[in-house]
CSV table of C-alpha atoms in Angstrom, one decimal:
chain,number,residue,atom,x,y,z
K,5,UNK,CA,145.6,94.6,142.3
K,6,UNK,CA,145.9,95.2,138.6
K,7,UNK,CA,143.3,97.5,137.1
K,8,UNK,CA,141.4,95.8,134.3
K,9,UNK,CA,140.3,98.0,131.4
K,10,UNK,CA,136.6,97.4,130.6
K,11,UNK,CA,135.8,98.1,127.0
K,12,UNK,CA,132.4,99.2,126.1
K,13,UNK,CA,130.8,97.0,123.4
K,14,UNK,CA,128.3,98.9,121.2
K,15,UNK,CA,124.8,97.6,121.3
K,16,UNK,CA,124.2,96.1,117.9
K,17,UNK,CA,120.5,95.6,116.9
K,18,UNK,CA,118.7,94.7,113.7
K,19,UNK,CA,117.6,97.4,111.3
K,20,UNK,CA,116.1,100.0,111.1
K,21,UNK,CA,118.9,101.9,112.9
K,22,UNK,CA,117.3,105.3,112.2
K,23,UNK,CA,113.8,106.0,113.4
K,24,UNK,CA,111.5,108.9,112.8
K,25,UNK,CA,108.6,110.2,114.9
K,26,UNK,CA,106.7,110.8,111.6
K,27,UNK,CA,103.7,108.5,111.3
K,28,UNK,CA,101.3,107.5,108.6
K,29,UNK,CA,98.6,109.3,110.5
K,30,UNK,CA,100.6,112.5,110.6
K,31,UNK,CA,101.4,112.3,106.8
K,32,UNK,CA,97.8,111.7,105.9
K,33,UNK,CA,96.6,114.4,108.1
K,34,UNK,CA,98.9,116.9,106.3
K,35,UNK,CA,97.5,115.8,103.0
K,36,UNK,CA,94.0,116.3,104.3
K,37,UNK,CA,94.9,119.8,105.5
K,38,UNK,CA,96.4,120.6,102.1
K,39,UNK,CA,93.1,119.6,100.4
K,40,UNK,CA,91.0,121.9,102.7
K,41,UNK,CA,91.4,125.1,100.5
K,42,UNK,CA,90.2,123.3,97.3
K,43,UNK,CA,87.5,121.6,99.2
K,44,UNK,CA,86.2,124.9,100.6
K,45,UNK,CA,86.3,126.5,97.2
K,46,UNK,CA,84.4,123.6,95.7
K,47,UNK,CA,81.7,123.9,98.3
K,48,UNK,CA,81.4,127.7,97.8
K,49,UNK,CA,81.7,127.6,94.1
K,50,UNK,CA,79.4,124.6,93.2
K,51,UNK,CA,77.1,124.6,96.2
K,52,UNK,CA,76.4,122.6,99.4
K,53,UNK,CA,75.8,119.4,97.4
K,54,UNK,CA,79.5,119.2,96.8
K,55,UNK,CA,79.9,118.8,100.6
K,56,UNK,CA,77.4,116.0,100.5
K,57,UNK,CA,79.5,114.2,97.9
K,58,UNK,CA,82.7,114.6,99.9
K,59,UNK,CA,81.1,113.4,103.2
K,60,UNK,CA,79.4,110.4,101.5
K,61,UNK,CA,82.5,109.4,99.6
K,62,UNK,CA,84.8,109.6,102.6
K,63,UNK,CA,82.2,107.7,104.7
K,64,UNK,CA,82.0,104.9,102.1
K,65,UNK,CA,85.8,104.6,101.9
K,66,UNK,CA,86.2,104.4,105.7
K,67,UNK,CA,83.3,102.0,106.2
K,68,UNK,CA,84.6,99.7,103.4
K,69,UNK,CA,88.0,99.5,105.0
K,70,UNK,CA,86.5,98.8,108.5
K,71,UNK,CA,84.0,96.2,107.3
K,72,UNK,CA,86.5,94.4,105.2
K,73,UNK,CA,89.1,94.2,107.9
K,74,UNK,CA,86.6,93.3,110.6
K,75,UNK,CA,85.1,90.5,108.5
K,76,UNK,CA,88.5,89.0,107.8
K,77,UNK,CA,89.7,89.5,111.4
K,78,UNK,CA,92.5,91.8,110.3
K,79,UNK,CA,94.0,94.7,112.3
K,80,UNK,CA,91.7,97.8,111.9
K,81,UNK,CA,93.7,100.5,110.1
K,82,UNK,CA,91.1,103.3,109.7
K,83,UNK,CA,93.0,105.4,112.3
K,84,UNK,CA,95.9,106.0,109.9
K,85,UNK,CA,93.5,108.2,107.8
K,86,UNK,CA,94.6,106.7,104.5
K,87,UNK,CA,91.0,105.7,103.7
K,88,UNK,CA,89.9,109.3,104.4
K,89,UNK,CA,92.5,110.6,102.0
K,90,UNK,CA,91.4,108.1,99.3
K,91,UNK,CA,87.8,109.2,99.8
K,92,UNK,CA,88.7,112.9,99.7
K,93,UNK,CA,90.8,112.6,96.5
K,94,UNK,CA,88.1,110.6,94.8
K,95,UNK,CA,85.3,113.1,95.8
K,96,UNK,CA,87.3,116.1,94.6
K,97,UNK,CA,87.6,114.4,91.2
K,98,UNK,CA,83.8,114.1,90.8
K,99,UNK,CA,81.5,116.4,88.7
K,100,UNK,CA,79.6,118.6,91.1
K,101,UNK,CA,76.2,117.3,90.2
K,102,UNK,CA,77.0,113.5,90.0
K,103,UNK,CA,74.5,111.3,91.9
K,104,UNK,CA,76.0,110.7,95.4
K,105,UNK,CA,75.9,106.9,95.0
K,106,UNK,CA,78.3,107.0,92.1
K,107,UNK,CA,81.4,108.2,94.1
K,108,UNK,CA,80.3,105.9,97.0
K,109,UNK,CA,80.5,102.9,94.6
K,110,UNK,CA,83.9,104.2,93.4
K,111,UNK,CA,85.1,104.4,97.0
K,112,UNK,CA,84.1,100.8,97.8
K,113,UNK,CA,86.0,99.7,94.6
K,114,UNK,CA,89.0,101.7,95.5
K,115,UNK,CA,89.3,100.4,99.0
K,116,UNK,CA,88.2,96.8,98.7
K,117,UNK,CA,89.4,95.8,95.2
K,118,UNK,CA,92.5,98.0,94.7
K,119,UNK,CA,93.8,98.4,98.2
K,120,UNK,CA,92.6,95.7,100.6
K,121,UNK,CA,92.6,92.7,98.2
K,122,UNK,CA,96.3,93.3,97.6
K,123,UNK,CA,97.2,93.5,101.3
K,124,UNK,CA,96.2,97.0,102.4
K,125,UNK,CA,98.2,100.2,102.6
K,126,UNK,CA,101.7,99.7,101.2
K,127,UNK,CA,100.8,96.7,99.1
K,128,UNK,CA,98.6,98.1,96.4
K,129,UNK,CA,100.1,98.4,92.9
K,130,UNK,CA,98.2,101.4,91.8
K,131,UNK,CA,96.7,104.5,93.4
K,132,UNK,CA,93.3,103.4,94.8
K,133,UNK,CA,91.6,106.8,94.3
K,134,UNK,CA,92.6,107.1,90.7
K,135,UNK,CA,91.7,103.5,90.0
K,136,UNK,CA,88.3,104.2,91.5
K,137,UNK,CA,87.8,107.2,89.3
K,138,UNK,CA,88.9,105.3,86.2
K,139,UNK,CA,86.4,102.5,87.1
K,140,UNK,CA,83.6,105.0,87.4
K,141,UNK,CA,84.5,106.6,84.0
K,142,UNK,CA,84.2,103.1,82.4
K,143,UNK,CA,81.1,102.0,84.3
K,144,UNK,CA,79.2,105.3,84.4
K,145,UNK,CA,80.7,107.3,81.5
K,146,UNK,CA,77.6,109.4,80.9
K,147,UNK,CA,77.3,110.5,84.5
K,148,UNK,CA,81.0,111.1,85.0
K,149,UNK,CA,81.3,113.3,81.9
K,150,UNK,CA,78.1,115.3,82.4
K,151,UNK,CA,78.9,118.9,83.3
K,152,UNK,CA,75.8,120.2,81.5
K,153,UNK,CA,74.1,121.6,84.6
K,154,UNK,CA,76.5,122.6,87.3
K,155,UNK,CA,75.7,125.0,90.1
K,156,UNK,CA,78.4,127.7,90.1
K,157,UNK,CA,78.1,130.2,93.0
K,158,UNK,CA,74.4,131.0,93.2
K,159,UNK,CA,73.6,130.4,89.6
K,160,UNK,CA,73.0,127.2,87.6
K,161,UNK,CA,75.0,127.2,84.4
K,162,UNK,CA,75.1,125.1,81.3
K,163,UNK,CA,78.7,124.7,80.2
K,164,UNK,CA,81.4,122.3,79.1
K,165,UNK,CA,84.6,122.2,81.1
K,166,UNK,CA,87.2,124.8,80.1
K,167,UNK,CA,89.6,122.1,79.0
K,168,UNK,CA,87.1,120.8,76.5
K,169,UNK,CA,86.5,124.3,75.3
K,170,UNK,CA,90.2,125.0,75.0
K,171,UNK,CA,90.8,121.9,73.0
K,172,UNK,CA,87.9,122.8,70.8
K,173,UNK,CA,89.0,126.4,70.4
K,174,UNK,CA,85.8,127.8,71.9
K,175,UNK,CA,87.0,129.0,75.3
K,176,UNK,CA,85.9,132.6,75.9
K,177,UNK,CA,86.9,132.9,79.6
K,178,UNK,CA,89.9,134.7,81.0
K,179,UNK,CA,93.1,133.5,82.7
K,180,UNK,CA,91.9,135.1,85.9
K,181,UNK,CA,88.8,132.8,85.7
K,182,UNK,CA,91.1,129.8,85.4
K,183,UNK,CA,93.4,130.9,88.2
K,184,UNK,CA,90.7,131.7,90.7
K,185,UNK,CA,88.4,128.9,89.7
K,186,UNK,CA,85.4,130.7,88.2
K,187,UNK,CA,84.8,127.9,85.8
K,188,UNK,CA,83.0,124.5,85.4
K,189,UNK,CA,84.8,121.3,86.1
K,190,UNK,CA,85.4,118.7,88.9
K,191,UNK,CA,84.9,119.8,92.5
K,192,UNK,CA,88.6,120.0,93.4
K,193,UNK,CA,90.4,120.9,90.1
K,194,UNK,CA,89.0,124.3,89.2
K,195,UNK,CA,90.9,126.7,91.4
K,196,UNK,CA,94.6,127.0,90.6
K,197,UNK,CA,95.1,129.4,93.5
K,198,UNK,CA,93.7,127.0,96.1
K,199,UNK,CA,95.7,124.1,94.6
K,200,UNK,CA,98.9,126.2,94.9
K,201,UNK,CA,98.1,126.9,98.6
K,202,UNK,CA,97.7,123.2,99.3
K,203,UNK,CA,100.9,122.3,97.3
K,204,UNK,CA,102.9,125.0,99.1
K,205,UNK,CA,101.8,123.5,102.5
K,206,UNK,CA,102.8,119.9,101.4
K,207,UNK,CA,106.2,121.1,100.3
K,208,UNK,CA,106.7,123.1,103.5
K,209,UNK,CA,105.7,120.0,105.6
K,210,UNK,CA,107.9,117.7,103.4
K,211,UNK,CA,104.9,115.6,102.5
K,212,UNK,CA,105.9,115.6,98.9
K,213,UNK,CA,109.2,116.3,97.0
K,214,UNK,CA,109.6,118.5,94.0
K,215,UNK,CA,111.0,115.9,91.6
K,216,UNK,CA,107.7,114.3,90.4
K,217,UNK,CA,105.5,117.4,90.1
K,218,UNK,CA,108.3,119.5,88.5
K,219,UNK,CA,109.3,116.9,86.0
K,220,UNK,CA,105.6,116.1,85.2
K,221,UNK,CA,104.5,119.7,84.7
K,222,UNK,CA,107.7,120.8,82.8
K,223,UNK,CA,107.5,117.8,80.4
K,224,UNK,CA,103.8,118.4,79.8
K,225,UNK,CA,104.3,122.1,79.2
K,226,UNK,CA,107.1,121.3,76.7
K,227,UNK,CA,105.0,118.7,74.9
K,228,UNK,CA,102.0,121.1,74.6
K,229,UNK,CA,104.4,123.9,73.5
K,230,UNK,CA,105.6,121.7,70.6
K,231,UNK,CA,102.2,120.4,69.5
K,232,UNK,CA,100.7,123.9,69.7
K,233,UNK,CA,103.3,125.5,67.5
K,234,UNK,CA,104.9,127.4,70.4
K,235,UNK,CA,101.6,129.0,71.6
K,236,UNK,CA,102.5,130.1,75.1
K,237,UNK,CA,99.0,131.1,76.0
K,238,UNK,CA,97.6,127.7,75.0
K,239,UNK,CA,100.2,126.0,77.1
K,240,UNK,CA,99.4,128.1,80.1
K,241,UNK,CA,95.6,127.4,79.7
K,242,UNK,CA,96.4,123.7,79.5
K,243,UNK,CA,98.3,123.8,82.7
K,244,UNK,CA,95.6,125.8,84.5
K,245,UNK,CA,92.7,123.7,83.3
K,246,UNK,CA,91.6,120.1,83.9
K,247,UNK,CA,93.2,118.0,86.6
K,248,UNK,CA,96.9,118.2,85.6
K,249,UNK,CA,97.9,120.3,88.6
K,250,UNK,CA,95.8,118.3,91.0
K,251,UNK,CA,97.1,115.1,89.6
K,252,UNK,CA,100.8,116.1,89.6
K,253,UNK,CA,100.9,117.1,93.2
K,254,UNK,CA,98.1,115.2,95.0
K,255,UNK,CA,97.9,111.9,93.1
K,256,UNK,CA,101.2,111.2,91.3
K,257,UNK,CA,103.2,111.6,94.6
K,258,UNK,CA,101.5,108.6,96.3
K,259,UNK,CA,104.2,107.0,98.4
K,260,UNK,CA,103.2,103.4,97.6
K,261,UNK,CA,102.8,103.7,93.8
K,262,UNK,CA,105.6,106.2,92.9
K,263,UNK,CA,109.4,105.5,92.7
K,264,UNK,CA,111.6,105.9,95.7
K,265,UNK,CA,114.8,106.8,93.8
K,266,UNK,CA,115.3,110.4,92.8
K,267,UNK,CA,116.2,109.5,89.2
K,268,UNK,CA,113.2,107.2,89.1
K,269,UNK,CA,110.9,109.9,90.2
K,270,UNK,CA,112.2,112.2,87.5
K,271,UNK,CA,111.7,109.5,84.8
K,272,UNK,CA,108.3,108.8,86.2
K,273,UNK,CA,107.3,112.5,86.0
K,274,UNK,CA,108.6,112.7,82.4
K,275,UNK,CA,106.6,109.7,81.5
K,276,UNK,CA,103.4,111.1,83.0
K,277,UNK,CA,103.9,114.4,81.3
K,278,UNK,CA,104.3,112.8,77.9
K,279,UNK,CA,101.4,110.4,78.3
K,280,UNK,CA,99.1,113.2,79.5
K,281,UNK,CA,100.0,115.3,76.5
K,282,UNK,CA,99.5,112.4,74.1
K,283,UNK,CA,96.0,111.5,75.6
K,284,UNK,CA,94.9,115.1,75.6
K,285,UNK,CA,96.1,115.8,72.1
K,286,UNK,CA,95.3,112.6,70.2
K,287,UNK,CA,92.7,110.7,72.3
K,288,UNK,CA,88.9,111.4,72.2
K,289,UNK,CA,89.0,112.2,76.0
K,290,UNK,CA,89.9,115.8,76.9
K,291,UNK,CA,91.5,114.7,80.1
K,292,UNK,CA,94.4,112.2,80.4
K,293,UNK,CA,95.8,112.6,83.9
K,294,UNK,CA,94.2,109.6,85.6
K,295,UNK,CA,95.1,107.1,82.9
K,296,UNK,CA,98.6,108.5,82.7
K,297,UNK,CA,99.2,108.0,86.4
K,298,UNK,CA,97.7,104.5,86.4
K,299,UNK,CA,100.0,103.5,83.5
K,300,UNK,CA,102.9,105.1,85.4
K,301,UNK,CA,102.1,103.1,88.5
K,302,UNK,CA,102.4,99.9,86.5
K,303,UNK,CA,105.9,101.0,85.3
K,304,UNK,CA,107.3,102.0,88.7
K,305,UNK,CA,109.2,98.7,89.2
K,306,UNK,CA,111.0,99.3,85.9
K,307,UNK,CA,111.9,103.0,86.8
K,308,UNK,CA,113.3,101.8,90.1
K,309,UNK,CA,115.1,98.8,88.7
K,310,UNK,CA,117.3,101.0,86.4
K,311,UNK,CA,117.8,103.9,88.7
K,312,UNK,CA,118.5,102.2,92.1
K,313,UNK,CA,121.9,103.3,93.4
K,314,UNK,CA,124.6,100.6,93.6
K,315,UNK,CA,125.6,99.4,97.0
K,316,UNK,CA,128.8,100.9,98.4
K,317,UNK,CA,131.7,98.9,97.2
K,318,UNK,CA,129.8,97.2,94.4
K,319,UNK,CA,130.5,97.5,90.7
K,320,UNK,CA,134.1,98.7,91.1
K,321,UNK,CA,136.9,97.5,88.8
K,322,UNK,CA,139.0,94.6,90.0
K,323,UNK,CA,142.7,95.2,90.3
């Protein structure tokens, strides 16, 4: 009897062909862990009311997502923790004495209007937390810019933010104050040390890549160096004050609203750096991070369109 060779036919299936054990829940949990140091410093530095703001904002974000999806008979997605991340980022961008209902309104706007109305996670065209903050700045400008009576440590102080003082040339604090966070400001933006700890954790866990924050911060530093007449101390103070470090690493790297190509990410970061510098230098507002990122979100399709790699075998010369 003749032996018949049986050839093994490979099992061909539809894409994706490579799968990862990494989940949205795990990614969001890593971001939450990375924000723990700045959250703890904000609570210690500004008082227990900061914790109330954080809890209320996160609760409003999660409740908004649950109620919206339940009402429209959609799959419940609160377990992926994306709403928790949105609430945390929004709360850390709040003045420490803001009425608690203000960030709660911002959380509802961020989740329902910016995220869910466009299809939920992965479909929103701009970062929900930043959009919520921008909405609050427009709707409640007085409350969102009031840093006149912030509790710092155990003492109540009357002070403008260091960024406003730096731009006005009236800052009398030290670099150490800026690095450690012994200043006025939003709950999660004051301590450079705590921010760096969180950033290091996200880089270690591969939650973010270096392209966007590096190109953002380098471009912003070069811009400020040029407009300040090569004043290195001024540039360093600009980098260590306001929300530029928080924005570059915790908000600009949002998976949904940032480019997926490496070249696109670099162009995106350069754009953010220039726009932040322009707004801080020439606009009435001292801060420009949120609006820069929102504008960058709108331009992401253009950055990707002109930086997407060509498919293998395409674009070659015909012989």
